Coordinates of C-alpha atoms in Angstrom, one line a residue:
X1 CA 21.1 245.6 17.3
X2 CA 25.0 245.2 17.4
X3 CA 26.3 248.6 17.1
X4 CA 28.5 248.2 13.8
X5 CA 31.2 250.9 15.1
X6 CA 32.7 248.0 17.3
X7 CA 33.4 245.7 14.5
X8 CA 36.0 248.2 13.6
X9 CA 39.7 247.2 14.0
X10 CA 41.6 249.8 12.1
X11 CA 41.7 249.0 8.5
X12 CA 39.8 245.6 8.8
X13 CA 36.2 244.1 10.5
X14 CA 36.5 242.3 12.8
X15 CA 34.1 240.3 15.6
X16 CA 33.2 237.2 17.6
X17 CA 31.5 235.3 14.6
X18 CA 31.0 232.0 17.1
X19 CA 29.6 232.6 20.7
X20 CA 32.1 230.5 22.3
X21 CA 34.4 230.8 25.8
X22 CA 32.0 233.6 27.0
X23 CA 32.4 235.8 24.2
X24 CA 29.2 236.5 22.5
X25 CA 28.9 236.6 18.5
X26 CA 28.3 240.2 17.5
X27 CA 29.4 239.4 13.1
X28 CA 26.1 237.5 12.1
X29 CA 23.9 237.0 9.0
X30 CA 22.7 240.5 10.2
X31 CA 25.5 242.6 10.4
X32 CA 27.0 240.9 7.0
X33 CA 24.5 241.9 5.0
X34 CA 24.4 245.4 6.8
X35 CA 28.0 245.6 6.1
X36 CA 28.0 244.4 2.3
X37 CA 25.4 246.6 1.4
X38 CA 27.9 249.7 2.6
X39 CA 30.8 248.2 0.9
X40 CA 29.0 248.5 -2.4
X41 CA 27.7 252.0 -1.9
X42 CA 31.7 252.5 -0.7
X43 CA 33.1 251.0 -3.8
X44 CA 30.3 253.2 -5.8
X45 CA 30.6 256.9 -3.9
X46 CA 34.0 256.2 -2.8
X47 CA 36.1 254.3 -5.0
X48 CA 34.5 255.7 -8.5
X49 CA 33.4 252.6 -9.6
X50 CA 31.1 253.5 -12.0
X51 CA 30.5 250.2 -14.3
X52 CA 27.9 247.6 -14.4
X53 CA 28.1 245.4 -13.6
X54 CA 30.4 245.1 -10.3
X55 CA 32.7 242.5 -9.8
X56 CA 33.2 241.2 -6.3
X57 CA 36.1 238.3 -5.6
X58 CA 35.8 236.6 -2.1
X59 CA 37.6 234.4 -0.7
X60 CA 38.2 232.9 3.2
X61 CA 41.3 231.0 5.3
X62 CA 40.4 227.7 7.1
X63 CA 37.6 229.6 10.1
X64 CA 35.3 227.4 10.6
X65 CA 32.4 230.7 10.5
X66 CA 34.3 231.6 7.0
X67 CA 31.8 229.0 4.5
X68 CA 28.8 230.7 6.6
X69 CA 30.0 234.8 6.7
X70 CA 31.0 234.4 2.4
X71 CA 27.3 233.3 2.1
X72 CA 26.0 236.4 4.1
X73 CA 27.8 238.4 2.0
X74 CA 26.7 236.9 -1.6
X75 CA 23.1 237.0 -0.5
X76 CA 23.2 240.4 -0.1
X77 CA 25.6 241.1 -3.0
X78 CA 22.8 239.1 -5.7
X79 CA 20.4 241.7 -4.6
X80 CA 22.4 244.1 -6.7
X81 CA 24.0 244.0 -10.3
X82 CA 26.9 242.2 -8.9
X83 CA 29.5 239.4 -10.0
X84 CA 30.8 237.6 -7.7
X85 CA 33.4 235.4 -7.9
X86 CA 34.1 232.9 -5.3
X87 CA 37.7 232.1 -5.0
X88 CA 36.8 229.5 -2.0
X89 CA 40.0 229.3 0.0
X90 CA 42.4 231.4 -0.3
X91 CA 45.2 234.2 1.7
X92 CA 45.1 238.2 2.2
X93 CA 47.4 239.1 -0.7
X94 CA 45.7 236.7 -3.1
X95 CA 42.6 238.5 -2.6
X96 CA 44.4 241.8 -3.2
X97 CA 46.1 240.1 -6.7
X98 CA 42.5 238.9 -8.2
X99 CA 42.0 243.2 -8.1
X100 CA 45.7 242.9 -10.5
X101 CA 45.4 239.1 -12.1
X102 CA 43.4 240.1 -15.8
X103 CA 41.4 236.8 -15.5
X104 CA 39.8 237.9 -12.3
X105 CA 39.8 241.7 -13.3
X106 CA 38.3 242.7 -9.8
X107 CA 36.5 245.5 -8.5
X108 CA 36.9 244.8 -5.0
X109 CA 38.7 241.5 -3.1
X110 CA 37.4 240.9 -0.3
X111 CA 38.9 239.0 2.5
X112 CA 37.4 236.8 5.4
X113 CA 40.2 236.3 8.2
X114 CA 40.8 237.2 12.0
X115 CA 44.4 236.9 11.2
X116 CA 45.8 234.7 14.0
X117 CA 42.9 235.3 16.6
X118 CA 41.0 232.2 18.3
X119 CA 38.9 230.2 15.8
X120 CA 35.6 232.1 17.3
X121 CA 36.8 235.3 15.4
X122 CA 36.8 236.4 12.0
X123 CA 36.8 239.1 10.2
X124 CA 36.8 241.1 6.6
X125 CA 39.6 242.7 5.1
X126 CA 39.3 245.0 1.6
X127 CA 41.4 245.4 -1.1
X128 CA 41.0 247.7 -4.7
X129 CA 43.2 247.9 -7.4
X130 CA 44.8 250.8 -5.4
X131 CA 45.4 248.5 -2.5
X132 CA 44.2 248.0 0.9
X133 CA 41.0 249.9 2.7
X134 CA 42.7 252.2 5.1
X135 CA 41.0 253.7 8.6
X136 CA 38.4 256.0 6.7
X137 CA 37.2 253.7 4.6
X138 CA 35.9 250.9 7.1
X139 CA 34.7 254.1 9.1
X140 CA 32.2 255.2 5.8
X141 CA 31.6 251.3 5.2
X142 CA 30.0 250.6 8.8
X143 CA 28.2 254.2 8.6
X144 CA 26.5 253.3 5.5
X145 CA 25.5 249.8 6.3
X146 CA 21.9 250.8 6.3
X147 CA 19.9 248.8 9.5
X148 CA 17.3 247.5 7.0
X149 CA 16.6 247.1 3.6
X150 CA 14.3 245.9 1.3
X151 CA 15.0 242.3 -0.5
X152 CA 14.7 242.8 -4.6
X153 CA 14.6 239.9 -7.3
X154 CA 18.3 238.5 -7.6
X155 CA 20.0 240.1 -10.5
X156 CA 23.6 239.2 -9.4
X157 CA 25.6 236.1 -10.9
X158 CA 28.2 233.8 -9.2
X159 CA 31.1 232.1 -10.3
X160 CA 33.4 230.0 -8.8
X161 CA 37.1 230.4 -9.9
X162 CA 39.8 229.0 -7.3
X163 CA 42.8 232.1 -7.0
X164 CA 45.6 230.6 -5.5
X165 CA 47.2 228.3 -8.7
X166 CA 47.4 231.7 -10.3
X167 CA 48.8 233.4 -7.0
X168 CA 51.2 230.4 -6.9
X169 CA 52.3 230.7 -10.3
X170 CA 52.6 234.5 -10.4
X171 CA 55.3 233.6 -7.4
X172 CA 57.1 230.9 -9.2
X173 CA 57.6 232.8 -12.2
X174 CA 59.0 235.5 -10.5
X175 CA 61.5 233.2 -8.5
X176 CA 62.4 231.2 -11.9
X177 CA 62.9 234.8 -13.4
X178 CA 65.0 236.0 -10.3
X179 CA 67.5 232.8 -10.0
X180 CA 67.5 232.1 -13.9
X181 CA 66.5 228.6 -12.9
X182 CA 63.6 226.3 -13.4
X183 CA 64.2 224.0 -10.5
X184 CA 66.7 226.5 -8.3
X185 CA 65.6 224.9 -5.3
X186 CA 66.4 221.5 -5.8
X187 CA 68.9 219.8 -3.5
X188 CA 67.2 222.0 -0.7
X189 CA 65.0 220.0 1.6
X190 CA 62.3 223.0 2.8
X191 CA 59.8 222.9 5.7
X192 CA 56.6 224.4 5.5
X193 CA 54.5 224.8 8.5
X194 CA 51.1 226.0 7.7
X195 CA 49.0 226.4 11.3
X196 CA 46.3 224.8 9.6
X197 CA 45.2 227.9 8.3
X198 CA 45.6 228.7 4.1
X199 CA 48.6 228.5 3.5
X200 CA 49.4 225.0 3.4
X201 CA 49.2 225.3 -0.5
X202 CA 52.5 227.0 -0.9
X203 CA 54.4 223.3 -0.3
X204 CA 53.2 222.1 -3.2
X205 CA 52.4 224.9 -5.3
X206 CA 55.2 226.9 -4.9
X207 CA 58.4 224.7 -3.0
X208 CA 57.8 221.2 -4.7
X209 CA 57.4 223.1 -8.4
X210 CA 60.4 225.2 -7.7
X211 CA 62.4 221.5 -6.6
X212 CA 62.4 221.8 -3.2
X213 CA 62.2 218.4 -0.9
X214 CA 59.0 219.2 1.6
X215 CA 59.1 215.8 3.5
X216 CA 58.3 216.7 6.9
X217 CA 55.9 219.8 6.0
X218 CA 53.3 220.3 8.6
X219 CA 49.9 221.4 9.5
X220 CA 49.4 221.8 5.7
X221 CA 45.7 220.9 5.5
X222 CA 43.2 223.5 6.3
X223 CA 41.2 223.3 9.9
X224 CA 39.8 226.2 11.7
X225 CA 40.0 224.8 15.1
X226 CA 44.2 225.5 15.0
X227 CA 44.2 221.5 16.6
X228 CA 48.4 222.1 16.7
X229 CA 49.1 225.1 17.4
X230 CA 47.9 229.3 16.9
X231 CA 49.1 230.2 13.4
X232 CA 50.9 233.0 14.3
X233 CA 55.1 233.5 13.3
X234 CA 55.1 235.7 16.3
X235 CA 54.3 233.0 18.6
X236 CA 56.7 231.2 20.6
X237 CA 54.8 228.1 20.8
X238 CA 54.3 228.3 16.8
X239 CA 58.4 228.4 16.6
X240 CA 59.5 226.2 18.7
X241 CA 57.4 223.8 16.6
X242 CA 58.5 224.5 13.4
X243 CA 62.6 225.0 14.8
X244 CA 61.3 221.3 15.9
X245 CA 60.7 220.0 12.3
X246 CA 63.6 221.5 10.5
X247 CA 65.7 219.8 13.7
X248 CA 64.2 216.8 13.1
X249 CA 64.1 216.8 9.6
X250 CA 67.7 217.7 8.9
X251 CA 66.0 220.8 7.0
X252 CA 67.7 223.4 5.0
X253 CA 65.2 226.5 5.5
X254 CA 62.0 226.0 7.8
X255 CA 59.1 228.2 7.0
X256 CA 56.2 229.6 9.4
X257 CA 53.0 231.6 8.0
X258 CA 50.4 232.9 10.2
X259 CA 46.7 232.1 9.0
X260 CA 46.0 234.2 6.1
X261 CA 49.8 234.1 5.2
X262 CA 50.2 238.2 5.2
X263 CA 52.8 237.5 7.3
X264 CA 56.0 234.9 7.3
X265 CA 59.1 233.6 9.5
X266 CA 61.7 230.8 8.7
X267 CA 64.5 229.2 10.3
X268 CA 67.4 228.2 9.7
X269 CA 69.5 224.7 9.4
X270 CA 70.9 225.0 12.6
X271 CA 67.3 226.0 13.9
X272 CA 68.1 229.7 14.4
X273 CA 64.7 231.3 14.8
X274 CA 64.5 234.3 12.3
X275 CA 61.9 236.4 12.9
X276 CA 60.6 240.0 14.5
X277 CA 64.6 242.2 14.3
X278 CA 66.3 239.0 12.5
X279 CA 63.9 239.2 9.9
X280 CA 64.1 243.0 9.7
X281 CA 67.2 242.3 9.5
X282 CA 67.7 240.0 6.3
X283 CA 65.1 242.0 4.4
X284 CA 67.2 244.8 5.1
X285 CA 70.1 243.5 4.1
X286 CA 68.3 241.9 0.4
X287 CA 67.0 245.3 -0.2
X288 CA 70.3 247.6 0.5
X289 CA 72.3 245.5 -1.7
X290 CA 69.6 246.0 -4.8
X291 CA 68.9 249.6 -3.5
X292 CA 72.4 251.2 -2.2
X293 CA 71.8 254.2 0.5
X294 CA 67.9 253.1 0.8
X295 CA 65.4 253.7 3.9
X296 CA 63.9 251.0 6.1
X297 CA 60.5 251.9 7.4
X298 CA 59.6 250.0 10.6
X299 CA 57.3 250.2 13.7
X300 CA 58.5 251.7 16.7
X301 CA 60.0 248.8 19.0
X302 CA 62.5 247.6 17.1
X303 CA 65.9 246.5 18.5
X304 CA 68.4 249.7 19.2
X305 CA 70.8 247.0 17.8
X306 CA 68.7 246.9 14.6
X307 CA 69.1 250.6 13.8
X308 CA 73.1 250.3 14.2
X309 CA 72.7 247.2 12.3
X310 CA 70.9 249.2 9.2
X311 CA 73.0 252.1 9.1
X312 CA 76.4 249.6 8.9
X313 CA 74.4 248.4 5.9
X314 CA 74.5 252.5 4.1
X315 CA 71.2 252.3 5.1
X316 CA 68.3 254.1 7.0
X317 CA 66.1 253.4 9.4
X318 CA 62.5 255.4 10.2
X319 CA 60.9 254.0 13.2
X320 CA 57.4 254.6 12.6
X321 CA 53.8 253.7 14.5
X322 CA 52.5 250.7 15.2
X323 CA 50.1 249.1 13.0
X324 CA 50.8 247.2 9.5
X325 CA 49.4 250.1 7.6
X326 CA 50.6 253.2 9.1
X327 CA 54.2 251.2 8.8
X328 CA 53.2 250.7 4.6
X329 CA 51.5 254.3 3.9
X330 CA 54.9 256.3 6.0
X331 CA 56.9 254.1 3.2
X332 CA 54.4 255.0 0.4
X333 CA 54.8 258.9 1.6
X334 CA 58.4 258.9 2.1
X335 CA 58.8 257.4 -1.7
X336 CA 56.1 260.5 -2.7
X337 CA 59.0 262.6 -1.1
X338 CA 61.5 261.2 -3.0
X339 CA 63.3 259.5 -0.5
X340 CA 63.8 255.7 -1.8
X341 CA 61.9 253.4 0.7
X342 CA 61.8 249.7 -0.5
X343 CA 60.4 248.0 2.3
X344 CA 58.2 248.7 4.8
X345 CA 57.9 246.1 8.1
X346 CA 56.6 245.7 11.6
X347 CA 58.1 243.7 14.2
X348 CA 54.9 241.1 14.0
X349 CA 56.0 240.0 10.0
X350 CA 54.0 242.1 8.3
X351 CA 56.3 243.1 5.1
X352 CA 55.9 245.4 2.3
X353 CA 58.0 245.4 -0.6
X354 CA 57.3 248.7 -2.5
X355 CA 58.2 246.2 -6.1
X356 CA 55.0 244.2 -4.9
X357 CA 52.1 247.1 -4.5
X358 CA 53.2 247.7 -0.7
X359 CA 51.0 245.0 -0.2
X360 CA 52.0 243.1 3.2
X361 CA 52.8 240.0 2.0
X362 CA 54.3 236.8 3.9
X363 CA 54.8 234.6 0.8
X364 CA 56.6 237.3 -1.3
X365 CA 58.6 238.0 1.6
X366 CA 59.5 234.0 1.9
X367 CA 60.0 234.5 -2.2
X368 CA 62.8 237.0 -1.5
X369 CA 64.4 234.5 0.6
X370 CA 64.3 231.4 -1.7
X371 CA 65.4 233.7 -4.6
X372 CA 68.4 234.1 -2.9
X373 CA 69.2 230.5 -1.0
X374 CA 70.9 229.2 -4.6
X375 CA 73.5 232.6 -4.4
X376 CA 74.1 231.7 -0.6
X377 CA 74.9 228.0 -1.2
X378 CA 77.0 228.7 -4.0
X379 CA 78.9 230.8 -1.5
X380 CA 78.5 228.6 1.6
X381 CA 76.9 230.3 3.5
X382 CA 73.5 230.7 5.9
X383 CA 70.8 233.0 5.9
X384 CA 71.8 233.7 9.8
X385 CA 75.1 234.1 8.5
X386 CA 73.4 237.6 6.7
X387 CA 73.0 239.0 10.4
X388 CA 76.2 238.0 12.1
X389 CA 77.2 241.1 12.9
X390 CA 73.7 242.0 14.5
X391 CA 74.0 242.3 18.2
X392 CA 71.2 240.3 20.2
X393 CA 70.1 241.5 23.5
X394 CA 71.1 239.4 26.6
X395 CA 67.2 240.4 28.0
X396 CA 63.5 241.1 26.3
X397 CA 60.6 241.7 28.3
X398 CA 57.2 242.6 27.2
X399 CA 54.4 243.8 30.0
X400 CA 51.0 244.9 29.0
X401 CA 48.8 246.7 31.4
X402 CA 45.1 247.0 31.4
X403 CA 43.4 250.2 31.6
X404 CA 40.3 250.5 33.2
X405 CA 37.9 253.2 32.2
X406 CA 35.6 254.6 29.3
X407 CA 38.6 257.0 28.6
X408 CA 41.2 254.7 28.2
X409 CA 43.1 256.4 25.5
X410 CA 43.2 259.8 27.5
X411 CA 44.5 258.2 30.8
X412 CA 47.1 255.7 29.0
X413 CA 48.5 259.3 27.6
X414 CA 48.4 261.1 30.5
X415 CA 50.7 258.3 31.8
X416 CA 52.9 258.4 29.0
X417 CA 53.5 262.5 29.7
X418 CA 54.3 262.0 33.5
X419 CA 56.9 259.0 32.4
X420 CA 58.9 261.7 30.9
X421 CA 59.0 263.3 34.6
X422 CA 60.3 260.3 35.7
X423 CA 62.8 259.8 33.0
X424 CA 64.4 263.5 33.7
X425 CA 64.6 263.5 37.6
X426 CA 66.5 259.1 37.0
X427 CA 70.1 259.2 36.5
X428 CA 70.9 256.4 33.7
X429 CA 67.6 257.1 32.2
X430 CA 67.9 259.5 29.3
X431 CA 64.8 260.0 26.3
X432 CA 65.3 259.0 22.4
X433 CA 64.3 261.3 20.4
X434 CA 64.3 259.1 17.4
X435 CA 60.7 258.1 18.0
X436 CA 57.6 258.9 17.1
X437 CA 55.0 256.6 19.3
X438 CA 54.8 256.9 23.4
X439 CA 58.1 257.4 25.3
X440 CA 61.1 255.3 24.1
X441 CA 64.0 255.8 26.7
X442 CA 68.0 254.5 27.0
X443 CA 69.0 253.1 30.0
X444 CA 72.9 252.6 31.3
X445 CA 74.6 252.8 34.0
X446 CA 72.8 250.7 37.5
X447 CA 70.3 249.5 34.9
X448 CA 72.8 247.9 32.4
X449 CA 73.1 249.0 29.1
X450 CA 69.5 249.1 26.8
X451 CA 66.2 251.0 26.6
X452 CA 62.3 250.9 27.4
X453 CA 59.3 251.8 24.8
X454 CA 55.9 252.6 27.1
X455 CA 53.0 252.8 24.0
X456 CA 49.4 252.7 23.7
X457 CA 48.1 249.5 22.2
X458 CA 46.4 250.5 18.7
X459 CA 43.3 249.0 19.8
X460 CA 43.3 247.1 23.1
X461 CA 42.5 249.7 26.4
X462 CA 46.3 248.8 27.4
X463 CA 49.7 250.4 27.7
X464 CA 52.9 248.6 26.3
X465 CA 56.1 248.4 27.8
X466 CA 59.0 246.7 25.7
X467 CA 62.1 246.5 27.7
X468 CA 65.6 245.2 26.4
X469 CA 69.0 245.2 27.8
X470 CA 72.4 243.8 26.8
X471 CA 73.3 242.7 30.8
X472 CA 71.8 240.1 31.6
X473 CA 69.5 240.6 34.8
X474 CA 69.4 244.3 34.4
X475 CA 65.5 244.7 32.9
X476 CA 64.7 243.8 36.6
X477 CA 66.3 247.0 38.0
X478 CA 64.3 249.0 34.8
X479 CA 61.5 247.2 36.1
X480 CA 61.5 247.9 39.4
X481 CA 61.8 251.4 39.1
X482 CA 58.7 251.9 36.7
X483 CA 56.6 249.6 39.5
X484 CA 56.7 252.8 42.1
X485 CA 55.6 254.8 39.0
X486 CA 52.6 252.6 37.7
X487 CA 51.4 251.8 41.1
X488 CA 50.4 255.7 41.3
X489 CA 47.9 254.7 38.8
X490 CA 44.6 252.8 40.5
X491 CA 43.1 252.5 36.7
X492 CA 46.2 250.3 35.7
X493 CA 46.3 246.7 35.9
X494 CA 49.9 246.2 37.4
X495 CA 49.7 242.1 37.8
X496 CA 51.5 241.4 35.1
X497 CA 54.2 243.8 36.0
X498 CA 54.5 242.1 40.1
X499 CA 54.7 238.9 37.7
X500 CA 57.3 239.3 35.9
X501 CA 59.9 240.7 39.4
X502 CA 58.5 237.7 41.6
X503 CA 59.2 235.8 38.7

């Protein structure tokens, strides 16, 4: 029986749900049931719900294992007083607004995505009207997912009411609101590139209401095979082919959402790529001018450039952990301390407006944008023109290395305690104290001008080392130096790293 601890990944399930490419399935009819009958007893002992009877909203993206897992989980759910009501399609932060929408009135939203994984994943994510399941509460879901139980007469009841017109509209109205405009898109010709996954609605729905011109939107239609590309905004494949349309298209604003559309990109007219810092970097800059003085939470490998970007801005920057929801709860505890944090964002796209629930949301955060394309045309000017004066890097490299070992997590810190050795006994290496995940060290002198981030991934057994330097050619003299260090290590994969200085 598949040990349901596994299917853990942080605040969400998730698990090979189609034995394919020699990865066997371990989320089947089994474990689904398993796991909705401890979701109920969560939502019960947990979450206070108290109320007869429940009411359960589930939707999925385009997986093709998504039809067959939402199935699992009704079956079980009908052996309990429990309404659910099947959204059919649908995107992360819709499932979180049925808990908030008072026609759906939810209990619990529930979620089936992998995110941007290969179509042989998915997964379950959990919202309540108080927001997203954090750590804990997957932990007390999968330990009270009893391994059998006893099938009763059916006394749930299922309805079928579709979630996204309302999501939509909820979006529009607040754009409409925003920009004093029923149509405040027209004259803009808009790009949507969907990855095939759920978010292909928002052309239509949202753009082509608002008077936007979509002609040459891609990928719109659902598919769970990804036939164009992986639906992922942090992909370079995925941007170079949207960058393509808006090119090709003569496009105002092109716009990129990963498969369950909890996180967004764009680009511009001239096909300027604005994602990971840029995006940070726009956000920011909506945000300080509605909240003067404010705090920018963020996860830890973000640009240096970015901080000095920020604070030109009046504004703060708290690098945080990795990890969309440790980024969201260190805003939601900073804005308990009375410190104003508006937004809350990781490197990847996940976003967080604290005016939206802090829920990470990549439609609201392309909703920011369009609410303000009508000010910047008025005043001729670009999006990229918001981040002129942020520097970019002449050099990025990312290097992961495998860990081998049952105790991963103790040797990967173990080499992140000796790195500081090395650190103190290089000239032009020198440690930044403003960070609060692994090492994160500036570099100067013989290695150019820049820094290094060495990090544990948050759920992978590998080490993460983010290098970026403003001389071009320099990361290979950073990287050089950290070979003779990780080639102490037999447990560590260096491949990658002999890769990337052959290369």
């Amino acid at each position: 029986m598949t040990d349901l601890n596994q299917l853990q990944n942080g605040s969400d399930i998730r698990g090979v749900a189609i034995t394919a490419e020699g990865y066997t399935a371990n989320l089947e009819q089994q474990q689904v049931e398993r796991i909705a009958k401890g979701i109920i007893t969560w939502l019960k002992q947990e979450k206070g719900v108290t109320h007869t009877p429940i009411t359960i909203a589930i939707g999925q993206d385009s997986r093709l294992s998504g039809e067959s897992i939402k199935q699992w989980l009704i079956d079980a759910f009908m052996t309990e007083d429990i309404h659910v009501i099947d959204v059919g399609l649908s995107t992360t932060p819709a499932m979180f607004m049925a808990t908030q929408f008072p026609e759906f009135n939810a209990d619990c939203g529930i979620m089936i995505t992998a995110s941007h994984l290969p179509f042989y994943y998915n997964g379950i994510k959990l919202f309540t009207k108080d927001g997203g399941a954090e750590h804990e509460d997957i932990e007390f879901i999968l330990e009270h997912a009893p391994e059998t139980f006893e099938k009763t007469n059916v006394v749930g009841h299922v309805e079928e009411k579709e979630v996204l017109s309302a999501y939509s509209k909820d979006l529009v109205d607040k754009i409409i609101a925003q920009t004093q405009s029923d149509k405040p898109l027209e004259g803009f010709k808009i790009v949507l590139d969907a990855g095939n996954g759920a978010g292909g609605f928002f052309a239509e729905k949202v753009l082509e209401t608002l008077g936007a011109d979509i002609t040459g939107s891609q990928f719109l239609d659902p598919d769970g095979h990804f036939p164009n590309h992986i639906p992922n905004p942090d992909n370079k494949e995925a941007m170079a082919s949207i960058k393509e349309a808006v090119l090709a298209n003569h496009a105002d604003l092109g716009v990129i959402f990963d498969t369950d559309v909890d996180r967004a990109a764009v680009v511009d007219k001239s096909g300027e790529v604005i994602n990971r810092n840029n995006l940070i970097a726009v956000l920011a800059t909506i945000v300080l001018n509605d909240y003067p003085g404010a705090t920018i939470v963020t996860n830890s490998p973000t640009s240096s450039h970015l901080k000095t970007f920020i604070e030109g801005l009046n504004g703060k920057q708290v690098r945080y952990l990795c990890g969309y929801r440790n980024v969201i709860n260190k805003g939601i505890e900073l804005n308990s301390q009375g410190i104003d944090v508006p937004l809350s964002i990781e490197t990847s796209g996940h976003a967080a407006f604290k005016e939206n629930y802090f829920l990470d949301d990549g439609a609201y955060v392309v909703a920011k944008i369009l609410m303000l394309l009508p000010k910047l045309k008025q005043q001729n000017l670009e999006l990229s023109d918001l981040i002129a004066d942020l520097k970019q890097p002449a050099e990025t490299t990312e290097v992961r290395f495998k860990i081998s070992g049952a105790d991963y997590k103790l040797l990967g810190e173990s080499i992140i305690v000796a790195m500081h050795d090395l650190v103190a006994e290089t000239p032009g290496f020198i440690i930044d104290m403003d960070n609060e995940e692994g090492i994160r060290t500036t570099v100067s002198d013989n290695f150019g001008q820049g820094w290094f981030l060495l990090r544990m991934s948050l759920h992978e057994p590998l080490l993460v080392l983010q290098v970026e330097n403003d001389v071009d050619g320099k990361n290979k003299a950073v990287l050089e130096t950290l070979l003779s260090f990780f080639s102490r290590y037999d447990f560590l994969n260096t491949d990658q790293l002999n890769k990337e200085l052959e290369g």
